[in-house]
C-alpha cells in the first residue's frame, strides 16, 4: 500500500494552543484584572491586531529590537504595509487621536487585554504570540497618575498571591537625557575595549540600552557608570520624588534602579518594572513594566498630551501561578445530569434541558451517547447531585426517574412535575432556593 503523503501539521514555532485545561487560570486572572480596572475607573479598549507598520516604527522606534528584528510585517495584496502589533500602547494612542478622545474630560483612562506578536527566539516564558494586558492614562502630567498605576499593579499581585518587587527610575526629560547620554557615552568609551562589536554598535546608537544588557561583562561595567538621577533637572527630580513619596505614603515597597531604562523609545520621566521574587527572595522574572511617554501622542500626530501606561505579560503570570500551585476557583460543577434512551426520550430531554437551563439550573447532558450506562459514567465523572433518567418505559408512563447520586436512591416522578421537583431538591442541598 502507498504510504500516505499527508503531513501532520503542528503549531508554528513560538505559537501555542490554549487548551481547555489552561482556561480556568486564564479566566481567573482576567476576572481579577477586569475588576481591578473597573474599581480604578478605567474603560476597556480593543484595537486591531493589524495596524500600519509605520505606527510601530514611529512609536516604538526605528532602532529598537522590536521593530528591526521582531515585528511581523508584510505588504498585502493592496500594497499596504501592515504589521501584527508587537505591543499595545501605539494602537491605543492612535485610537485616542483618531476618535477625538482629546475632547473628552481628561485624563482618559483605558485598559486592554490582547494578543501581541514578536518574532523573538522562543525560550521558556517567551512566545511569538502572547497576551498582554495593560493600561494607558492619557492627559495627565501629574506624578500621582504614575504612582496610581504602580499601586494598582502592586495590589493585583497581592490578590493573585504573587510576591513581586517594584523597580522605579526616572529617565527625566529629553534635555536631561541628552546630558546623561553624553556622560554615559564618555564613560563607556573609557572602557570600550571591554565591549563586543554589537555592544559598541549600541554605544554609538543608543548608549542607554547598554544599561539594559544582560551580559555579565556589561553588568559589571554598569557599576562604575554615571547615574541618571544626577542629571535630572529640578522639575524632573521633583516629579520623581513625588511619585516615590506617594508610594512611601501607601507603604508600597519599591527599589530605585538607576539602570532601568526599558526597551522602547517612547519613555520619559518615570519608568517602572514589576519583577517576580522567588521563594528565596531573589528576583527571577520581569512580569511587566511601563512608564511615562509625554511626547508620543504628539509624535503620532495628536495634540501634545502627557501620558503614562504599562503592559504586563499574561503567560508569565499564568505559568508562575501554575508552578506555585496557587489556588484558583474552578468552574462550578453541574448540579443535574440528563440521561435518555431512545429517540422519543431524546426529543423530550432536549426540551427539558432547555427548560431547566432557562430557570437557572446548572444542568449537563451527553446526548451524543446512546447507552444509559455510558451516560451514568459521565454523570458520575461530572460529580452532579442528581441524574434524571428518561427511558422507553418512562416515556410510555409519562414519568421520569430522579436518582440521588450520593445515596443511589431512585424515585419515579410525574414528568410534568419534574422541574418543580428538581428545584425543590436543589434548594434543599444548595440552600439557595435555586
Ligand atoms: P515589554 O513591554 O517588552 O517589557 O513587555 C512587558 C511584558 O510582556 C514582559 O515583562 C513579559 O511579561 C511580557 N512579554 C514580552 N514579550 C513576551 C514574549 N515574547 N512572550 C511572553 N511574554 C512576553
Short mmCIF file of C-alpha atoms and ligand atoms in Angstrom, two decimals:
data_model
loop_
_atom_site.label_atom_id
_atom_site.label_comp_id
_atom_site.label_asym_id
_atom_site.label_seq_id
_atom_site.Cartn_x
_atom_site.Cartn_y
_atom_site.Cartn_z
CA UNK A 1 0.00 0.00 0.00
CA UNK A 2 1.18 3.52 -0.77
CA UNK A 3 2.23 5.43 2.31
CA UNK A 4 0.06 8.44 2.98
CA UNK A 5 1.88 11.60 1.97
CA UNK A 6 -0.35 13.75 4.16
CA UNK A 7 1.60 15.96 6.51
CA UNK A 8 0.79 16.20 10.20
CA UNK A 9 0.64 19.87 10.97
CA UNK A 10 1.93 21.26 14.23
CA UNK A 11 1.77 24.65 15.88
CA UNK A 12 4.21 27.09 14.32
CA UNK A 13 7.39 27.70 16.34
CA UNK A 14 6.78 30.03 19.25
CA UNK A 15 2.99 29.67 18.99
CA UNK A 16 0.85 27.54 21.25
CA UNK A 17 -2.66 26.25 21.74
CA UNK A 18 -4.55 27.38 24.78
CA UNK A 19 -6.23 24.16 25.82
CA UNK A 20 -9.34 23.63 27.93
CA UNK A 21 -7.18 22.84 30.96
CA UNK A 22 -5.45 26.25 30.60
CA UNK A 23 -8.62 28.30 30.70
CA UNK A 24 -9.62 28.25 34.39
CA UNK A 25 -6.42 30.09 35.34
CA UNK A 26 -6.60 32.47 32.36
CA UNK A 27 -10.23 33.28 33.20
CA UNK A 28 -9.31 33.78 36.83
CA UNK A 29 -6.52 36.26 36.04
CA UNK A 30 -8.76 38.01 33.51
CA UNK A 31 -11.58 38.44 36.03
CA UNK A 32 -9.16 39.88 38.62
CA UNK A 33 -7.70 42.26 36.05
CA UNK A 34 -11.12 43.34 34.83
CA UNK A 35 -12.46 44.08 38.28
CA UNK A 36 -9.26 45.90 39.23
CA UNK A 37 -9.56 48.25 36.26
CA UNK A 38 -13.25 48.80 36.93
CA UNK A 39 -12.59 49.76 40.50
CA UNK A 40 -9.89 52.24 39.47
CA UNK A 41 -12.19 53.85 36.87
CA UNK A 42 -10.65 52.53 33.63
CA UNK A 43 -12.65 51.85 30.45
CA UNK A 44 -11.80 48.91 28.21
CA UNK A 45 -10.50 49.38 24.68
CA UNK A 46 -9.67 46.83 21.98
CA UNK A 47 -7.65 47.94 18.99
CA UNK A 48 -6.98 45.79 15.90
CA UNK A 49 -4.17 43.27 15.84
CA UNK A 50 -3.18 44.55 12.40
CA UNK A 51 -2.01 48.16 12.03
CA UNK A 52 0.00 50.26 9.59
CA UNK A 53 3.62 49.22 10.06
CA UNK A 54 4.60 52.90 10.25
CA UNK A 55 2.67 53.28 13.50
CA UNK A 56 5.04 50.95 15.33
CA UNK A 57 8.12 52.24 13.56
CA UNK A 58 7.30 55.75 14.72
CA UNK A 59 6.00 54.87 18.20
CA UNK A 60 8.28 52.08 19.35
CA UNK A 61 11.32 53.39 17.47
CA UNK A 62 13.15 52.52 14.27
CA UNK A 63 16.20 51.29 16.12
CA UNK A 64 14.56 49.06 18.70
CA UNK A 65 14.88 45.28 18.53
CA UNK A 66 11.11 45.01 18.50
CA UNK A 67 10.85 46.94 15.23
CA UNK A 68 14.04 45.87 13.49
CA UNK A 69 14.12 42.18 14.40
CA UNK A 70 10.88 41.02 15.92
CA UNK A 71 7.93 42.61 14.19
CA UNK A 72 5.86 40.52 11.79
CA UNK A 73 5.24 42.86 8.85
CA UNK A 74 4.27 42.40 5.24
CA UNK A 75 2.93 44.14 2.18
CA UNK A 76 -0.60 42.96 1.49
CA UNK A 77 -2.40 42.37 -1.82
CA UNK A 78 -3.40 46.05 -1.90
CA UNK A 79 0.20 47.21 -1.38
CA UNK A 80 -0.49 48.29 2.17
CA UNK A 81 2.42 47.92 4.56
CA UNK A 82 1.00 46.21 7.61
CA UNK A 83 2.21 44.68 10.86
CA UNK A 84 0.93 42.45 13.65
CA UNK A 85 1.04 44.58 16.76
CA UNK A 86 4.10 43.87 18.91
CA UNK A 87 2.76 45.94 21.82
CA UNK A 88 -0.43 47.72 22.86
CA UNK A 89 0.37 51.36 23.50
CA UNK A 90 0.85 52.53 19.91
CA UNK A 91 -2.61 51.30 18.87
CA UNK A 92 -4.30 52.83 21.91
CA UNK A 93 -2.66 56.20 21.25
CA UNK A 94 -3.66 56.01 17.59
CA UNK A 95 -7.26 55.29 18.67
CA UNK A 96 -7.17 58.15 21.19
CA UNK A 97 -6.22 60.57 18.42
CA UNK A 98 -8.43 59.02 15.72
CA UNK A 99 -11.58 59.12 17.85
CA UNK A 100 -11.01 62.63 19.17
CA UNK A 101 -10.67 61.44 22.76
CA UNK A 102 -8.64 64.60 23.42
CA UNK A 103 -12.01 66.34 23.59
CA UNK A 104 -13.27 64.13 26.42
CA UNK A 105 -12.69 65.14 30.04
CA UNK A 106 -9.03 64.33 30.72
CA UNK A 107 -7.37 62.13 31.73
CA UNK A 108 -8.80 59.34 29.61
CA UNK A 109 -8.09 56.03 31.36
CA UNK A 110 -8.10 52.96 29.12
CA UNK A 111 -7.22 49.32 29.62
CA UNK A 112 -6.76 46.44 27.21
CA UNK A 113 -6.13 42.71 27.11
CA UNK A 114 -4.99 41.29 23.80
CA UNK A 115 -2.61 39.19 21.75
CA UNK A 116 0.78 40.64 20.80
CA UNK A 117 3.27 39.21 18.31
CA UNK A 118 7.06 39.29 18.37
CA UNK A 119 9.36 37.05 16.41
CA UNK A 120 11.70 36.50 19.31
CA UNK A 121 13.86 33.47 19.86
CA UNK A 122 11.45 31.05 21.55
CA UNK A 123 12.55 30.10 25.06
CA UNK A 124 10.90 29.38 28.39
CA UNK A 125 8.25 32.01 29.02
CA UNK A 126 8.77 33.67 25.64
CA UNK A 127 6.33 33.12 22.81
CA UNK A 128 5.83 34.68 19.43
CA UNK A 129 2.14 35.18 20.13
CA UNK A 130 1.34 36.16 23.69
CA UNK A 131 -1.17 38.08 25.74
CA UNK A 132 -0.54 41.38 27.37
CA UNK A 133 -2.89 43.37 29.46
CA UNK A 134 -2.16 46.94 30.27
CA UNK A 135 -3.49 50.44 30.58
CA UNK A 136 -2.85 53.99 29.47
CA UNK A 137 -3.72 57.21 31.27
CA UNK A 138 -3.81 59.95 28.64
CA UNK A 139 -4.00 63.63 29.51
CA UNK A 140 -2.38 63.82 32.93
CA UNK A 141 1.14 65.00 33.71
CA UNK A 142 0.65 64.52 37.43
CA UNK A 143 3.06 62.28 39.35
CA UNK A 144 0.03 60.83 41.13
CA UNK A 145 -1.02 59.20 37.83
CA UNK A 146 2.34 57.37 37.66
CA UNK A 147 2.02 56.33 41.30
CA UNK A 148 -1.57 55.13 40.88
CA UNK A 149 -0.52 52.71 38.14
CA UNK A 150 2.23 51.25 40.29
CA UNK A 151 -0.07 50.96 43.29
CA UNK A 152 -2.84 49.19 41.40
CA UNK A 153 -0.44 46.66 39.93
CA UNK A 154 1.03 46.01 43.34
CA UNK A 155 -2.49 45.34 44.62
CA UNK A 156 -3.23 42.98 41.76
CA UNK A 157 -0.18 40.86 42.50
CA UNK A 158 -1.16 40.81 46.15
CA UNK A 159 -4.57 39.48 45.15
CA UNK A 160 -3.04 36.88 42.88
CA UNK A 161 -0.79 35.74 45.70
CA UNK A 162 2.48 36.56 43.90
CA UNK A 163 5.38 38.29 45.63
CA UNK A 164 6.90 40.94 43.40
CA UNK A 165 9.45 43.70 43.53
CA UNK A 166 8.69 47.12 42.08
CA UNK A 167 11.65 48.84 40.45
CA UNK A 168 11.44 52.51 39.62
CA UNK A 169 13.65 55.01 37.88
CA UNK A 170 13.35 58.32 36.09
CA UNK A 171 14.65 58.96 32.60
CA UNK A 172 13.96 62.69 33.00
CA UNK A 173 13.10 64.97 30.12
CA UNK A 174 14.73 64.97 26.71
CA UNK A 175 17.22 67.60 27.91
CA UNK A 176 18.18 65.63 31.00
CA UNK A 177 18.58 62.51 28.93
CA UNK A 178 20.78 64.29 26.38
CA UNK A 179 23.29 65.35 29.02
CA UNK A 180 23.15 61.94 30.68
CA UNK A 181 23.66 60.29 27.33
CA UNK A 182 26.83 62.31 26.81
CA UNK A 183 28.15 61.36 30.23
CA UNK A 184 27.28 57.70 29.69
CA UNK A 185 28.90 57.66 26.24
CA UNK A 186 32.09 59.13 27.69
CA UNK A 187 32.11 56.53 30.42
CA UNK A 188 31.60 53.55 28.11
CA UNK A 189 34.15 54.97 25.68
CA UNK A 190 36.67 54.88 28.51
CA UNK A 191 36.08 51.11 28.84
CA UNK A 192 35.31 50.41 25.19
CA UNK A 193 37.89 47.66 24.89
CA UNK A 194 35.70 45.54 27.17
CA UNK A 195 32.68 45.76 24.84
CA UNK A 196 31.98 43.38 21.99
CA UNK A 197 31.15 44.54 18.46
CA UNK A 198 27.39 44.58 19.00
CA UNK A 199 27.74 46.50 22.24
CA UNK A 200 29.98 49.05 20.53
CA UNK A 201 27.26 49.48 17.93
CA UNK A 202 24.69 50.03 20.71
CA UNK A 203 27.04 52.55 22.30
CA UNK A 204 27.12 54.63 19.14
CA UNK A 205 23.34 54.47 18.56
CA UNK A 206 21.74 54.39 21.97
CA UNK A 207 24.12 54.08 24.92
CA UNK A 208 21.22 53.93 27.39
CA UNK A 209 20.40 50.49 26.01
CA UNK A 210 23.70 49.20 27.36
CA UNK A 211 22.14 49.59 30.80
CA UNK A 212 19.54 47.01 29.71
CA UNK A 213 22.19 44.45 28.81
CA UNK A 214 22.14 41.02 30.44
CA UNK A 215 25.78 40.36 29.55
CA UNK A 216 27.64 39.86 32.87
CA UNK A 217 30.52 41.86 31.42
CA UNK A 218 28.35 44.91 30.85
CA UNK A 219 26.54 44.39 34.16
CA UNK A 220 29.91 44.66 35.90
CA UNK A 221 30.78 47.79 33.89
CA UNK A 222 27.47 49.40 34.86
CA UNK A 223 28.67 49.60 38.46
CA UNK A 224 31.01 52.44 37.60
CA UNK A 225 28.67 54.22 35.18
CA UNK A 226 27.21 57.67 35.91
CA UNK A 227 23.63 57.57 37.23
CA UNK A 228 20.71 59.32 35.58
CA UNK A 229 19.43 60.70 38.87
CA UNK A 230 22.41 63.09 38.96
CA UNK A 231 21.41 64.51 35.59
CA UNK A 232 17.75 65.27 36.29
CA UNK A 233 16.78 68.95 36.28
CA UNK A 234 14.77 70.47 39.10
CA UNK A 235 11.32 69.72 37.60
CA UNK A 236 12.12 66.14 36.70
CA UNK A 237 13.66 65.49 40.08
CA UNK A 238 10.57 66.91 41.78
CA UNK A 239 8.24 64.81 39.63
CA UNK A 240 10.15 61.66 40.52
CA UNK A 241 10.34 62.46 44.22
CA UNK A 242 6.58 62.98 44.30
CA UNK A 243 5.98 59.59 42.69
CA UNK A 244 8.10 57.77 45.25
CA UNK A 245 6.58 59.86 48.01
CA UNK A 246 3.10 58.57 47.12
CA UNK A 247 4.46 55.03 47.14
CA UNK A 248 6.00 55.60 50.57
CA UNK A 249 2.72 57.01 51.87
CA UNK A 250 0.89 53.85 50.86
CA UNK A 251 3.66 51.56 52.08
CA UNK A 252 4.31 50.16 48.64
CA UNK A 253 7.81 48.67 48.79
CA UNK A 254 9.94 49.65 45.80
CA UNK A 255 13.54 49.69 44.78
CA UNK A 256 15.26 52.57 42.99
CA UNK A 257 17.05 51.15 39.99
CA UNK A 258 19.05 53.74 38.10
CA UNK A 259 19.88 51.25 35.38
CA UNK A 260 16.24 50.63 34.47
CA UNK A 261 15.69 52.15 31.01
CA UNK A 262 13.10 49.84 29.36
CA UNK A 263 13.48 48.71 25.77
CA UNK A 264 11.19 51.11 23.93
CA UNK A 265 11.97 54.59 22.65
CA UNK A 266 8.93 56.48 23.82
CA UNK A 267 9.54 56.66 27.56
CA UNK A 268 10.47 59.75 29.56
CA UNK A 269 10.31 60.63 33.27
CA UNK A 270 9.12 57.75 35.45
CA UNK A 271 9.77 54.18 34.32
CA UNK A 272 8.97 51.10 36.36
CA UNK A 273 9.07 47.34 36.21
CA UNK A 274 7.46 44.52 38.20
CA UNK A 275 9.79 41.66 38.88
CA UNK A 276 8.78 38.32 40.33
CA UNK A 277 10.52 37.31 43.52
CA UNK A 278 11.18 33.59 44.04
CA UNK A 279 10.74 31.65 47.29
CA UNK A 280 14.28 32.59 48.37
CA UNK A 281 13.53 36.28 47.86
CA UNK A 282 15.63 36.59 44.68
CA UNK A 283 14.47 38.44 41.61
CA UNK A 284 13.52 35.99 38.93
CA UNK A 285 11.45 37.25 36.02
CA UNK A 286 10.06 40.57 34.76
CA UNK A 287 6.29 40.33 34.66
CA UNK A 288 5.81 43.70 33.04
CA UNK A 289 6.53 47.36 33.22
CA UNK A 290 5.87 50.76 31.79
CA UNK A 291 6.34 54.44 32.28
CA UNK A 292 5.57 57.92 31.14
CA UNK A 293 5.51 58.81 27.45
CA UNK A 294 4.66 62.51 27.28
CA UNK A 295 5.73 63.03 23.67
CA UNK A 296 4.11 60.04 21.97
CA UNK A 297 0.66 61.49 21.29
CA UNK A 298 2.26 64.46 19.55
CA UNK A 299 4.71 62.21 17.74
CA UNK A 300 1.77 60.28 16.30
CA UNK A 301 0.04 63.45 15.10
CA UNK A 302 -2.10 64.43 18.10
CA UNK A 303 -2.15 67.49 20.31
CA UNK A 304 0.64 67.43 22.92
CA UNK A 305 -0.77 65.15 25.64
CA UNK A 306 1.16 63.77 28.59
CA UNK A 307 0.53 60.08 29.24
CA UNK A 308 1.62 57.11 31.29
CA UNK A 309 0.98 53.38 30.97
CA UNK A 310 2.31 49.86 31.31
CA UNK A 311 1.94 46.35 29.91
CA UNK A 312 2.04 43.02 31.71
CA UNK A 313 2.72 39.57 30.30
CA UNK A 314 -0.18 37.21 30.93
CA UNK A 315 1.62 33.94 30.13
CA UNK A 316 4.34 34.61 32.67
CA UNK A 317 1.78 35.33 35.37
CA UNK A 318 -0.19 32.22 34.49
CA UNK A 319 2.85 29.96 34.28
CA UNK A 320 4.08 31.05 37.66
CA UNK A 321 0.66 30.64 39.26
CA UNK A 322 0.61 27.10 37.95
CA UNK A 323 4.13 26.32 39.04
CA UNK A 324 3.39 27.52 42.53
CA UNK A 325 0.03 25.75 42.57
CA UNK A 326 -1.80 28.88 43.62
CA UNK A 327 -5.43 28.08 44.38
CA UNK A 328 -7.87 29.27 41.78
CA UNK A 329 -11.62 28.76 41.77
CA UNK A 330 -12.70 26.03 39.37
CA UNK A 331 -15.79 26.42 37.18
CA UNK A 332 -18.92 25.28 39.03
CA UNK A 333 -19.80 21.60 38.71
CA UNK A 334 -23.23 20.97 37.14
CA UNK A 335 -25.97 20.01 39.62
CA UNK A 336 -28.08 17.82 37.35
CA UNK A 337 -27.39 15.37 34.55
CA UNK A 338 -29.98 14.37 32.00
CA UNK A 339 -29.75 10.78 30.67
CA UNK A 340 -32.01 9.37 27.99
CA UNK A 341 -32.63 6.23 25.97
CA UNK A 342 -34.32 6.15 22.57
CA UNK A 343 -35.45 8.75 20.05
CA UNK A 344 -38.60 9.86 21.84
CA UNK A 345 -36.75 10.26 25.12
CA UNK A 346 -34.00 12.24 23.45
CA UNK A 347 -36.51 14.66 21.97
CA UNK A 348 -38.24 15.14 25.29
CA UNK A 349 -34.88 15.53 27.06
CA UNK A 350 -33.76 18.25 24.68
CA UNK A 351 -36.81 20.27 25.66
CA UNK A 352 -36.40 19.55 29.36
CA UNK A 353 -32.75 20.54 29.19
CA UNK A 354 -33.70 23.93 27.74
CA UNK A 355 -36.38 24.44 30.36
CA UNK A 356 -34.06 23.66 33.27
CA UNK A 357 -31.31 25.84 31.81
CA UNK A 358 -33.75 28.73 31.33
CA UNK A 359 -34.73 28.76 35.00
CA UNK A 360 -31.08 28.79 36.01
CA UNK A 361 -30.40 25.13 36.89
CA UNK A 362 -26.79 24.14 36.14
CA UNK A 363 -27.68 21.12 34.04
CA UNK A 364 -25.48 18.97 31.80
CA UNK A 365 -26.05 16.13 29.32
CA UNK A 366 -24.35 13.90 26.84
CA UNK A 367 -27.00 13.49 24.16
CA UNK A 368 -24.42 12.07 21.76
CA UNK A 369 -24.05 8.91 23.89
CA UNK A 370 -26.51 6.05 23.35
CA UNK A 371 -26.37 3.72 26.35
CA UNK A 372 -27.64 4.60 29.82
CA UNK A 373 -24.54 3.00 31.34
CA UNK A 374 -22.15 5.28 29.46
CA UNK A 375 -24.27 8.28 30.31
CA UNK A 376 -24.27 7.37 34.00
CA UNK A 377 -20.47 7.18 33.85
CA UNK A 378 -20.35 10.73 32.50
CA UNK A 379 -22.77 11.88 35.22
CA UNK A 380 -20.54 10.31 37.86
CA UNK A 381 -17.43 11.89 36.41
CA UNK A 382 -19.00 15.32 36.35
CA UNK A 383 -19.93 14.97 40.01
CA UNK A 384 -23.58 16.01 39.67
CA UNK A 385 -26.03 15.77 42.57
CA UNK A 386 -28.97 14.32 40.66
CA UNK A 387 -29.40 12.42 37.42
CA UNK A 388 -32.71 12.43 35.57
CA UNK A 389 -33.30 9.28 33.53
CA UNK A 390 -35.77 9.09 30.71
CA UNK A 391 -36.13 5.64 29.09
CA UNK A 392 -38.80 3.99 26.95
CA UNK A 393 -40.84 2.89 29.97
CA UNK A 394 -40.91 6.38 31.41
CA UNK A 395 -41.98 7.82 28.05
CA UNK A 396 -44.95 5.41 27.98
CA UNK A 397 -45.88 6.15 31.60
CA UNK A 398 -45.38 9.94 31.36
CA UNK A 399 -42.80 9.76 34.16
CA UNK A 400 -39.07 10.30 34.72
CA UNK A 401 -36.59 8.84 37.21
CA UNK A 402 -34.61 11.01 39.54
CA UNK A 403 -31.51 9.46 41.04
CA UNK A 404 -29.79 10.93 44.07
CA UNK A 405 -26.12 10.38 43.16
CA UNK A 406 -24.95 10.43 46.75
CA UNK A 407 -27.08 7.59 48.12
CA UNK A 408 -28.12 5.95 44.80
CA UNK A 409 -31.85 6.14 45.65
CA UNK A 410 -34.05 6.39 42.57
CA UNK A 411 -37.65 7.63 42.50
CA UNK A 412 -40.29 7.80 39.81
CA UNK A 413 -41.73 11.29 39.30
CA UNK A 414 -44.59 12.52 37.12
CA UNK A 415 -42.83 14.11 34.12
CA UNK A 416 -44.92 17.26 34.39
CA UNK A 417 -43.74 17.81 37.95
CA UNK A 418 -40.04 17.22 37.41
CA UNK A 419 -38.97 20.86 37.04
CA UNK A 420 -40.52 21.78 40.39
CA UNK A 421 -39.08 18.63 41.98
CA UNK A 422 -35.55 19.46 40.77
CA UNK A 423 -35.85 23.00 42.09
CA UNK A 424 -37.11 21.74 45.44
CA UNK A 425 -34.32 19.20 45.86
CA UNK A 426 -31.60 21.60 44.76
CA UNK A 427 -32.75 24.31 47.12
CA UNK A 428 -32.51 21.76 49.92
CA UNK A 429 -28.95 20.65 49.09
CA UNK A 430 -27.63 24.04 47.92
CA UNK A 431 -29.61 26.05 50.44
CA UNK A 432 -30.10 28.82 47.88
CA UNK A 433 -33.68 28.31 46.74
CA UNK A 434 -32.50 27.53 43.20
P1 LIG B 1 7.77 44.73 27.44
O1 LIG B 1 6.87 45.87 27.17
O2 LIG B 1 8.54 44.24 26.28
O3 LIG B 1 8.63 44.95 28.67
O4 LIG B 1 6.81 43.54 27.84
C1 LIG B 1 6.06 43.57 29.01
C2 LIG B 1 5.84 42.18 29.50
O5 LIG B 1 5.20 41.41 28.49
C3 LIG B 1 7.11 41.42 29.81
O6 LIG B 1 7.56 41.71 31.10
C4 LIG B 1 6.64 40.00 29.70
O7 LIG B 1 5.96 39.61 30.87
C5 LIG B 1 5.64 40.07 28.57
N1 LIG B 1 6.28 39.66 27.31
C6 LIG B 1 7.05 40.39 26.47
N2 LIG B 1 7.47 39.66 25.43
C7 LIG B 1 6.95 38.42 25.61
C8 LIG B 1 7.01 37.20 24.88
N3 LIG B 1 7.68 37.11 23.73
N4 LIG B 1 6.36 36.12 25.36
C9 LIG B 1 5.66 36.19 26.51
N5 LIG B 1 5.57 37.31 27.25
C10 LIG B 1 6.21 38.41 26.81
#
